[in-house]
Short mmCIF file of N, CA and C in Angstrom, two decimals:
data_model
loop_
_atom_site.label_atom_id
_atom_site.label_comp_id
_atom_site.label_asym_id
_atom_site.label_seq_id
_atom_site.Cartn_x
_atom_site.Cartn_y
_atom_site.Cartn_z
N MET A 1 134.02 47.56 112.44
CA MET A 1 133.86 48.13 111.17
C MET A 1 135.09 47.94 110.45
N ASN A 2 134.67 47.95 109.43
CA ASN A 2 135.53 47.61 108.04
C ASN A 2 136.32 48.95 107.62
N TYR A 3 136.99 48.72 107.14
CA TYR A 3 137.92 50.09 106.22
C TYR A 3 136.95 50.65 105.26
N ASP A 4 136.77 52.04 105.45
CA ASP A 4 135.65 52.45 104.03
C ASP A 4 136.47 53.46 103.67
N PRO A 5 136.62 53.07 101.83
CA PRO A 5 137.16 53.98 101.06
C PRO A 5 136.58 55.52 101.06
N LEU A 6 135.43 55.62 100.93
CA LEU A 6 134.40 56.47 101.44
C LEU A 6 134.87 57.57 102.25
N THR A 7 134.63 57.08 103.66
CA THR A 7 135.31 57.91 104.49
C THR A 7 136.42 58.53 104.36
N ASP A 8 137.50 58.08 103.94
CA ASP A 8 138.73 58.62 103.55
C ASP A 8 138.45 59.39 102.57
N TYR A 9 138.07 59.56 101.69
CA TYR A 9 138.00 60.54 100.38
C TYR A 9 137.17 61.57 100.52
N MET A 10 136.14 61.25 101.81
CA MET A 10 134.87 62.62 102.11
C MET A 10 135.97 63.42 103.30
N ILE A 11 137.02 62.61 103.83
CA ILE A 11 137.81 63.61 104.63
C ILE A 11 139.11 64.26 103.86
N PHE A 12 139.55 63.53 103.02
CA PHE A 12 140.22 64.14 101.90
C PHE A 12 139.81 65.30 101.51
N ARG A 13 138.64 65.23 101.04
CA ARG A 13 137.66 66.54 100.30
C ARG A 13 137.74 67.48 101.36
N LEU A 14 137.17 67.43 102.62
CA LEU A 14 137.28 68.29 103.95
C LEU A 14 138.37 68.70 103.78
N SER A 15 139.44 68.43 103.88
CA SER A 15 140.87 68.95 104.24
C SER A 15 140.85 69.71 103.13
N PHE A 16 141.01 69.39 102.12
CA PHE A 16 141.04 70.24 100.66
C PHE A 16 139.79 71.38 100.71
N LEU A 17 138.89 71.39 101.39
CA LEU A 17 138.24 72.61 101.13
C LEU A 17 138.74 73.50 102.28
N VAL A 18 138.96 73.10 103.56
CA VAL A 18 139.54 73.94 104.54
C VAL A 18 140.75 74.52 104.06
N LEU A 19 141.60 73.87 103.49
CA LEU A 19 142.74 74.60 102.96
C LEU A 19 142.44 75.44 101.68
N ALA A 20 141.77 75.01 100.57
CA ALA A 20 141.09 75.98 100.01
C ALA A 20 140.56 77.71 100.64
N SER A 21 139.79 77.34 102.11
CA SER A 21 139.09 78.50 102.14
C SER A 21 140.26 79.48 103.01
N VAL A 22 141.55 78.78 103.44
CA VAL A 22 142.23 79.72 104.40
C VAL A 22 142.55 80.12 103.21
N ALA A 23 143.59 79.75 102.01
CA ALA A 23 144.04 80.43 101.00
C ALA A 23 143.27 81.18 100.75
N ALA A 24 141.99 81.16 100.21
CA ALA A 24 140.78 82.43 99.75
C ALA A 24 140.55 83.50 101.05
N LEU A 25 140.53 83.08 102.04
CA LEU A 25 140.43 84.35 103.22
C LEU A 25 142.11 84.97 102.84
N PHE A 26 143.10 84.12 102.81
CA PHE A 26 144.05 85.03 102.95
C PHE A 26 144.52 85.69 101.50
N LEU A 27 143.84 85.46 100.35
CA LEU A 27 144.08 86.26 99.59
C LEU A 27 143.33 87.55 99.61
N SER A 28 141.80 87.51 99.89
CA SER A 28 141.23 88.37 100.37
C SER A 28 141.56 89.16 101.25
N GLN A 29 142.15 89.03 102.05
CA GLN A 29 142.71 90.22 103.07
C GLN A 29 144.11 90.75 102.46
N ILE A 30 144.79 90.20 101.09
CA ILE A 30 145.92 90.63 100.80
C ILE A 30 144.92 91.92 99.48
N ASN A 31 144.05 91.65 99.13
CA ASN A 31 143.18 92.31 97.96
C ASN A 31 142.69 93.49 98.92
N ASN A 32 141.96 93.30 100.12
CA ASN A 32 141.38 94.41 100.74
C ASN A 32 141.98 95.47 101.27
N HIS A 33 143.26 94.67 101.85
CA HIS A 33 144.43 95.98 102.43
C HIS A 33 145.38 96.73 101.53
N SER A 34 145.39 95.87 100.50
CA SER A 34 146.38 96.53 99.61
C SER A 34 146.08 98.36 98.99
N GLY A 35 144.98 98.79 98.94
CA GLY A 35 145.03 100.07 98.97
C GLY A 35 145.22 101.27 100.00
N ILE A 36 144.94 100.40 101.02
CA ILE A 36 145.35 101.13 102.21
C ILE A 36 146.57 101.52 102.85
N ARG A 37 147.26 100.55 102.29
CA ARG A 37 148.86 101.03 102.80
C ARG A 37 149.38 102.24 102.70
N SER A 38 148.83 103.36 101.97
CA SER A 38 149.53 104.78 101.87
C SER A 38 148.79 105.47 102.79
N GLY A 39 149.57 106.87 102.81
CA GLY A 39 148.85 107.70 103.22
C GLY A 39 149.97 108.04 104.41
N ARG A 40 149.23 109.02 105.69
CA ARG A 40 150.07 109.20 106.78
C ARG A 40 150.04 108.14 107.53
N TYR A 41 149.13 107.43 108.23
CA TYR A 41 148.71 105.96 108.69
C TYR A 41 149.47 104.96 108.32
N GLY A 42 149.77 105.00 107.06
CA GLY A 42 150.59 104.02 106.27
C GLY A 42 150.95 102.68 107.09
N ALA A 43 152.22 103.43 108.02
CA ALA A 43 153.23 102.61 108.65
C ALA A 43 152.59 101.81 109.73
N SER A 44 151.61 102.61 110.76
CA SER A 44 151.08 101.67 111.48
C SER A 44 149.98 100.59 111.12
N PHE A 45 149.34 101.03 110.03
CA PHE A 45 148.47 99.67 109.33
C PHE A 45 149.15 99.07 108.67
N GLN A 46 150.55 99.05 108.02
CA GLN A 46 151.34 97.71 107.67
C GLN A 46 151.92 96.75 108.83
N GLN A 47 151.97 97.51 110.05
CA GLN A 47 152.45 96.72 111.24
C GLN A 47 151.17 95.96 111.53
N ILE A 48 150.09 96.71 111.40
CA ILE A 48 148.93 95.69 112.15
C ILE A 48 148.85 94.38 111.35
N GLU A 49 148.62 94.98 109.85
CA GLU A 49 148.84 93.97 108.96
C GLU A 49 149.73 92.80 108.97
N ALA A 50 150.51 93.10 109.04
CA ALA A 50 151.74 92.22 109.25
C ALA A 50 151.59 91.42 110.45
N LYS A 51 150.92 91.86 111.46
CA LYS A 51 151.10 91.30 112.67
C LYS A 51 149.66 90.15 112.54
N GLU A 52 148.42 90.60 111.65
CA GLU A 52 147.28 89.84 111.41
C GLU A 52 147.88 88.97 110.31
N GLU A 53 148.97 88.54 109.40
CA GLU A 53 149.40 87.97 108.67
C GLU A 53 150.05 87.00 109.40
N GLU A 54 151.26 87.51 109.87
CA GLU A 54 151.59 86.13 111.23
C GLU A 54 150.78 85.56 111.76
N ASP A 55 149.83 86.16 111.88
CA ASP A 55 148.89 85.02 112.82
C ASP A 55 148.13 84.36 112.19
N ASP A 56 147.76 84.61 110.86
CA ASP A 56 146.81 83.91 110.18
C ASP A 56 147.52 82.92 109.69
N ASP A 57 148.84 83.40 109.43
CA ASP A 57 149.93 82.16 108.62
C ASP A 57 150.36 80.97 109.70
N LYS A 58 150.44 81.46 111.23
CA LYS A 58 150.80 80.57 112.11
C LYS A 58 149.29 79.52 112.08
N PHE A 59 148.21 80.45 111.89
CA PHE A 59 146.71 79.51 112.38
C PHE A 59 146.47 78.39 110.83
N THR A 60 146.87 78.98 109.78
CA THR A 60 146.53 78.34 108.43
C THR A 60 148.06 77.03 108.55
N ASP A 61 149.01 77.36 109.19
CA ASP A 61 149.91 76.16 109.09
C ASP A 61 149.17 75.33 110.26
N LYS A 62 149.04 75.30 111.10
CA LYS A 62 148.11 74.41 112.26
C LYS A 62 147.14 73.92 111.44
N LEU A 63 146.09 74.72 110.81
CA LEU A 63 145.33 74.11 110.13
C LEU A 63 145.74 72.70 109.51
N SER A 64 146.63 73.28 108.46
CA SER A 64 147.06 72.27 107.14
C SER A 64 147.61 70.88 107.72
N GLU A 65 148.45 71.60 108.85
CA GLU A 65 149.20 70.44 109.73
C GLU A 65 147.86 69.15 109.95
N GLU A 66 147.07 70.17 110.99
CA GLU A 66 146.23 68.98 111.36
C GLU A 66 145.38 68.30 110.33
N ALA A 67 144.73 69.10 109.34
CA ALA A 67 144.25 68.10 107.94
C ALA A 67 144.99 66.96 107.38
N GLU A 68 146.90 67.28 107.47
CA GLU A 68 147.43 66.48 106.89
C GLU A 68 147.12 65.14 107.46
N ARG A 69 147.55 65.39 109.06
CA ARG A 69 147.43 64.25 109.66
C ARG A 69 146.19 63.48 110.24
N VAL A 70 145.40 64.10 109.73
CA VAL A 70 143.99 63.10 109.70
C VAL A 70 144.07 62.44 108.21
N THR A 71 144.85 63.24 107.54
CA THR A 71 144.02 62.20 106.41
C THR A 71 145.32 60.80 106.63
N ARG A 72 146.24 61.22 106.82
CA ARG A 72 147.52 60.46 106.88
C ARG A 72 146.63 59.03 108.01
N LYS A 73 146.39 59.56 108.77
CA LYS A 73 145.79 58.61 109.73
C LYS A 73 144.83 57.55 109.07
N THR A 74 143.73 58.06 108.59
CA THR A 74 142.57 57.57 107.85
C THR A 74 143.31 57.03 107.09
N LYS A 75 144.36 56.67 105.95
CA LYS A 75 144.78 56.19 105.12
C LYS A 75 145.44 55.04 105.77
N GLN A 76 146.21 55.28 106.74
CA GLN A 76 146.94 54.12 107.53
C GLN A 76 145.93 53.13 108.31
N ASP A 77 145.03 53.45 108.99
CA ASP A 77 144.19 52.87 109.98
C ASP A 77 143.25 52.52 109.49
N SER A 78 142.43 51.47 109.78
CA SER A 78 141.09 51.45 109.05
C SER A 78 140.46 50.61 110.66
N THR A 79 140.51 50.46 111.60
CA THR A 79 140.10 50.04 113.26
C THR A 79 139.19 50.46 113.81
N PRO A 80 138.10 50.62 114.14
CA PRO A 80 137.38 51.47 114.61
C PRO A 80 137.65 52.41 116.04
N GLU A 81 138.75 52.09 116.49
CA GLU A 81 139.23 53.07 117.43
C GLU A 81 139.76 54.47 117.09
N ILE A 82 140.38 53.84 115.11
CA ILE A 82 141.00 54.78 114.83
C ILE A 82 139.70 55.96 113.90
N GLN A 83 138.65 55.57 113.63
CA GLN A 83 137.34 56.02 113.07
C GLN A 83 136.69 56.98 114.41
N ILE A 84 136.79 56.64 115.70
CA ILE A 84 136.55 57.37 116.75
C ILE A 84 137.54 58.63 116.45
N ASN A 85 138.71 58.20 116.58
CA ASN A 85 139.58 59.29 116.67
C ASN A 85 139.39 60.10 115.28
N THR A 86 139.18 59.88 114.54
CA THR A 86 138.98 60.42 113.25
C THR A 86 137.82 61.58 113.43
N VAL A 87 136.56 60.90 114.03
CA VAL A 87 135.43 61.77 114.26
C VAL A 87 135.88 62.72 115.25
N SER A 88 136.46 62.75 116.20
CA SER A 88 137.11 63.66 117.31
C SER A 88 138.41 64.83 116.30
N GLU A 89 138.83 64.18 115.29
CA GLU A 89 139.90 65.00 114.86
C GLU A 89 139.04 65.71 113.59
N MET A 90 137.77 65.09 113.29
CA MET A 90 137.13 66.00 112.53
C MET A 90 136.01 67.28 113.33
N GLU A 91 135.83 67.22 114.59
CA GLU A 91 135.17 67.71 115.39
C GLU A 91 136.75 69.42 116.09
N ILE A 92 137.85 68.44 116.00
CA ILE A 92 138.91 69.75 115.99
C ILE A 92 138.77 70.43 114.69
N LEU A 93 138.74 70.03 113.67
CA LEU A 93 138.81 70.84 112.35
C LEU A 93 137.57 71.75 112.23
N HIS A 94 136.45 71.33 112.96
CA HIS A 94 135.35 71.71 112.50
C HIS A 94 135.40 73.20 113.71
N ASN A 95 136.23 72.77 114.84
CA ASN A 95 136.29 73.96 115.66
C ASN A 95 137.17 74.71 115.05
N LEU A 96 138.30 74.27 114.44
CA LEU A 96 139.09 75.50 113.72
C LEU A 96 138.59 76.17 112.67
N ILE A 97 137.64 75.56 111.89
CA ILE A 97 136.90 76.51 110.64
C ILE A 97 136.14 77.18 111.50
N LYS A 98 135.62 77.02 112.92
CA LYS A 98 135.05 78.05 113.64
C LYS A 98 135.83 79.44 113.90
N GLU A 99 136.96 79.13 114.45
CA GLU A 99 138.16 79.84 114.66
C GLU A 99 138.35 80.74 113.75
N LEU A 100 138.62 80.26 112.59
CA LEU A 100 139.11 80.66 111.49
C LEU A 100 137.94 82.06 110.73
N GLU A 101 136.80 81.39 110.96
CA GLU A 101 135.67 82.59 110.59
C GLU A 101 135.73 83.50 111.48
N LYS A 102 135.87 83.37 112.60
CA LYS A 102 135.69 84.39 113.52
C LYS A 102 137.13 85.11 113.43
N LYS A 103 138.06 84.78 113.20
CA LYS A 103 139.03 85.63 112.92
C LYS A 103 138.92 86.52 111.65
N ARG A 104 138.10 85.75 110.42
CA ARG A 104 137.69 86.76 109.26
C ARG A 104 137.11 87.41 109.67
N LEU A 105 136.05 87.65 110.87
CA LEU A 105 135.01 88.61 110.94
C LEU A 105 136.03 89.73 111.60
N VAL A 106 137.10 89.53 112.73
CA VAL A 106 137.75 90.45 113.23
C VAL A 106 138.48 90.99 111.93
N VAL A 107 139.06 90.60 111.32
CA VAL A 107 140.28 91.24 110.18
C VAL A 107 138.54 92.15 109.16
N GLU A 108 137.72 91.50 109.17
CA GLU A 108 137.06 92.62 108.04
C GLU A 108 136.56 93.95 108.67
N GLY A 109 136.26 93.69 110.34
CA GLY A 109 136.09 95.13 111.00
C GLY A 109 137.58 95.74 111.49
N LYS A 110 138.16 95.49 111.55
CA LYS A 110 139.54 95.97 111.13
C LYS A 110 139.33 96.52 110.21
N SER A 111 139.03 95.91 109.23
CA SER A 111 139.16 96.20 107.67
C SER A 111 138.05 97.70 107.50
N LEU A 112 136.91 97.86 108.15
CA LEU A 112 136.14 99.19 107.63
C LEU A 112 136.96 99.99 108.67
N GLN A 113 137.31 99.96 109.78
CA GLN A 113 137.77 100.95 110.85
C GLN A 113 139.06 101.77 109.70
N LEU A 114 139.92 100.35 109.33
CA LEU A 114 140.70 101.53 108.37
C LEU A 114 140.54 102.30 107.40
N TYR A 115 139.18 101.85 106.42
CA TYR A 115 138.50 102.11 105.33
C TYR A 115 137.84 104.00 105.99
N ALA A 116 137.21 103.71 107.55
CA ALA A 116 136.64 104.92 108.15
C ALA A 116 137.64 105.92 108.35
N LEU A 117 138.86 105.66 108.71
CA LEU A 117 140.08 106.40 108.90
C LEU A 117 140.59 107.02 107.78
N LYS A 118 140.59 106.46 106.42
CA LYS A 118 141.29 106.77 105.40
C LYS A 118 139.82 107.81 104.84
N GLN A 119 138.81 107.53 105.05
CA GLN A 119 137.49 108.49 104.53
C GLN A 119 137.67 109.79 105.48
N GLN A 120 138.16 109.62 106.58
CA GLN A 120 138.06 110.77 107.90
C GLN A 120 139.55 111.65 107.19
N GLN A 121 140.53 111.41 106.85
CA GLN A 121 141.80 111.85 106.18
C GLN A 121 141.73 112.49 105.30
N SER A 122 140.66 111.77 104.30
CA SER A 122 140.17 112.41 103.00
C SER A 122 139.32 113.99 103.65
N TYR A 123 138.52 113.68 104.47
CA TYR A 123 137.37 114.56 104.78
C TYR A 123 138.29 115.90 104.94
N PHE A 124 139.24 115.60 106.19
CA PHE A 124 139.92 116.49 106.76
C PHE A 124 141.08 117.45 105.52
N ALA A 125 141.37 116.54 104.54
CA ALA A 125 142.29 116.92 103.64
C ALA A 125 141.72 118.25 102.64
N GLN A 126 140.03 117.75 102.33
CA GLN A 126 139.68 118.53 101.79
C GLN A 126 139.04 120.04 102.83
N LEU A 127 138.74 119.49 104.06
CA LEU A 127 138.58 120.77 104.86
C LEU A 127 139.74 121.80 104.97
N GLY A 128 141.05 121.17 104.99
CA GLY A 128 142.10 122.07 104.96
C GLY A 128 142.36 122.94 103.77
N ARG A 129 142.22 122.25 102.62
CA ARG A 129 141.82 122.88 100.99
C ARG A 129 141.30 123.87 101.26
N ARG A 130 139.78 123.97 101.98
CA ARG A 130 138.63 124.68 101.98
C ARG A 130 139.20 126.30 102.73
N LEU A 131 139.89 125.83 103.82
CA LEU A 131 140.31 126.73 104.70
C LEU A 131 141.25 127.81 104.48
N GLU A 132 142.16 127.17 103.55
CA GLU A 132 143.25 127.80 102.80
C GLU A 132 142.47 128.59 101.67
N GLU A 133 141.35 128.26 101.03
CA GLU A 133 140.98 129.20 99.84
C GLU A 133 140.16 130.20 100.91
N LYS A 134 139.78 129.95 101.69
CA LYS A 134 139.21 131.22 102.46
C LYS A 134 139.89 131.90 102.90
N MET A 135 141.41 131.55 103.15
CA MET A 135 142.32 132.39 104.25
C MET A 135 142.75 133.41 102.77
N ALA A 136 142.77 132.81 101.58
CA ALA A 136 143.33 133.77 100.56
C ALA A 136 142.17 134.32 100.46
N ASP A 137 140.85 134.50 100.41
CA ASP A 137 140.09 135.59 100.01
C ASP A 137 140.13 136.82 101.29
N ILE A 138 140.27 135.95 102.26
CA ILE A 138 140.28 137.17 103.46
C ILE A 138 141.64 137.68 103.35
N GLU A 139 142.43 137.74 103.12
CA GLU A 139 143.69 138.37 102.44
C GLU A 139 143.31 138.99 101.20
N MET A 140 142.83 139.00 100.30
CA MET A 140 142.59 139.63 99.48
C MET A 140 141.57 140.82 99.70
N LEU A 141 140.52 140.74 100.68
CA LEU A 141 140.04 141.81 101.11
C LEU A 141 139.93 142.55 102.21
N ASN A 142 141.47 141.98 103.07
CA ASN A 142 141.97 142.72 103.72
C ASN A 142 142.75 143.89 102.84
N ASP A 143 143.76 143.45 101.74
CA ASP A 143 144.41 144.01 101.13
C ASP A 143 143.59 145.40 100.25
N THR A 144 142.16 144.82 99.90
CA THR A 144 141.34 145.76 99.67
C THR A 144 140.94 147.41 100.38
N VAL A 145 140.04 146.65 101.82
CA VAL A 145 139.90 147.53 102.35
C VAL A 145 141.43 148.59 103.20
N HIS A 146 142.69 148.39 102.84
CA HIS A 146 143.89 149.09 103.08
C HIS A 146 143.98 149.90 101.88
N SER A 147 143.72 149.25 100.89
CA SER A 147 143.49 150.23 99.47
C SER A 147 142.62 151.43 99.90
N LEU A 148 141.45 151.15 99.90
CA LEU A 148 140.31 152.05 100.34
C LEU A 148 140.54 152.67 101.45
N GLN A 149 141.26 152.65 102.60
CA GLN A 149 141.29 153.56 103.33
C GLN A 149 142.64 154.46 103.02
N ASP A 150 143.82 154.01 102.32
CA ASP A 150 144.58 154.90 101.85
C ASP A 150 144.10 155.83 100.39
N GLU A 151 143.11 155.72 99.73
CA GLU A 151 142.40 156.04 98.93
C GLU A 151 141.40 157.35 99.84
N ILE A 152 140.60 156.85 100.67
CA ILE A 152 140.19 157.54 101.69
C ILE A 152 140.90 158.96 102.49
N ASN A 153 142.16 158.32 102.72
CA ASN A 153 143.02 159.19 103.38
C ASN A 153 143.67 160.41 102.56
N LYS A 154 143.35 160.08 100.99
CA LYS A 154 144.07 160.74 100.02
C LYS A 154 143.17 161.70 99.59
N LEU A 155 142.07 161.45 99.66
CA LEU A 155 141.10 162.24 99.12
C LEU A 155 140.45 163.37 100.41
N LYS A 156 140.71 162.99 101.73
CA LYS A 156 140.54 164.03 103.04
C LYS A 156 141.74 165.06 102.82
N GLU A 157 143.01 164.35 102.32
CA GLU A 157 143.88 165.19 102.56
C GLU A 157 143.71 166.54 100.93
N GLU A 158 143.15 165.92 100.16
CA GLU A 158 142.78 167.01 98.98
C GLU A 158 141.30 167.82 99.62
N MET A 159 140.76 167.25 100.37
CA MET A 159 139.73 168.46 100.80
C MET A 159 140.08 169.39 101.38
N ARG A 160 141.41 168.98 102.29
CA ARG A 160 141.84 169.87 102.97
C ARG A 160 142.59 171.28 102.26
N GLN A 161 143.52 170.36 101.16
CA GLN A 161 143.90 171.63 100.45
C GLN A 161 143.01 172.34 99.59
N ALA A 162 141.65 171.94 99.35
CA ALA A 162 140.88 172.81 98.27
C ALA A 162 140.28 173.51 99.28
N LYS A 163 140.10 173.53 101.01
CA LYS A 163 139.54 174.03 101.86
C LYS A 163 140.62 175.62 102.02
N SER A 164 141.68 174.50 102.17
CA SER A 164 142.78 175.93 102.14
C SER A 164 143.12 176.81 101.02
N THR A 165 143.23 176.32 99.82
CA THR A 165 143.03 177.43 98.74
C THR A 165 141.87 178.47 98.97
N GLU A 166 140.53 177.70 98.81
CA GLU A 166 139.47 178.13 98.99
C GLU A 166 139.35 179.56 100.09
N ARG A 167 140.15 179.29 100.97
CA ARG A 167 139.90 180.22 101.94
C ARG A 167 141.04 181.62 101.25
N GLN A 168 142.01 181.02 100.66
CA GLN A 168 143.27 181.92 100.21
C GLN A 168 142.65 182.88 99.20
N LEU A 169 141.50 181.94 98.34
CA LEU A 169 141.14 182.73 97.11
C LEU A 169 139.90 183.93 97.81
N GLY A 170 139.35 183.25 98.86
CA GLY A 170 138.53 184.02 99.36
C GLY A 170 139.08 185.41 100.11
N ARG A 171 140.40 185.47 100.70
CA ARG A 171 140.69 186.57 101.11
C ARG A 171 141.47 187.48 100.43
N HIS A 172 141.96 186.62 98.79
CA HIS A 172 142.23 187.66 97.89
C HIS A 172 141.12 188.29 96.93
N GLY A 173 139.87 187.82 97.12
CA GLY A 173 138.79 188.32 96.68
C GLY A 173 138.39 189.32 97.26
N LYS A 174 138.29 189.31 98.17
CA LYS A 174 137.98 190.63 99.17
C LYS A 174 139.17 191.70 99.17
N GLU A 175 140.20 191.31 99.22
CA GLU A 175 141.05 192.29 98.86
C GLU A 175 140.97 193.00 97.26
N TYR A 176 140.87 192.34 96.47
CA TYR A 176 140.57 192.88 94.99
C TYR A 176 139.35 193.69 94.92
N ASP A 177 138.43 193.27 95.61
CA ASP A 177 137.05 193.95 95.82
C ASP A 177 137.22 195.11 96.35
N ARG A 178 138.23 195.33 97.35
CA ARG A 178 138.09 196.51 98.35
C ARG A 178 139.35 197.33 97.28
N GLY A 179 140.07 196.72 96.70
CA GLY A 179 140.84 197.45 95.89
C GLY A 179 140.11 198.34 94.60
N ILE A 180 139.24 197.53 93.97
CA ILE A 180 138.11 198.10 93.51
C ILE A 180 137.12 199.05 93.77
N ALA A 181 136.96 199.05 94.66
CA ALA A 181 135.95 200.19 95.61
C ALA A 181 136.72 201.35 95.90
N VAL A 182 137.80 201.07 95.75
CA VAL A 182 138.88 202.74 96.23
C VAL A 182 138.97 203.17 94.74
N GLU A 183 139.12 202.59 94.26
CA GLU A 183 139.50 202.97 93.10
C GLU A 183 138.53 203.85 92.27
N ASN A 184 137.47 203.54 92.32
CA ASN A 184 135.92 204.24 92.30
C ASN A 184 135.82 205.35 92.85
#
């Protein structure tokens, strides 16, 4: 077989497409995870993201090295044996692309998990605020109950004093009546 510049061009375009896809995935991961890095769980999320980014960087480097190697070999050689190697290298690139897609799906799953955790954190914070409000209401009602109990005790004391005064007046009234009756 003869050297085919169209094959070189297609391989070059495929390599460029793979590199662009990797770069786009990397940027989307950065954008997806930028809002999740704060809060109580921020440190562990950052550790997970750092590990994922390190793995992705290694994979991206491996993929770009492979694409460069395929491009260089294709440009240098034009023998049928090299074209056979190019086909197998294209299969390797295809497999690497599939692996990258699987990694992207895993990262999306983890991103959804992180989002769910953030939603739970928000929900728990809201429950905490509602609990504090209810506790304040309970404290206010307890204060009202104590105030009413104090008022009841004061009224009972006034009633006792009124009864005592009534008894004393009743005794004085009987004595007064007896004194008037004796005078007549």
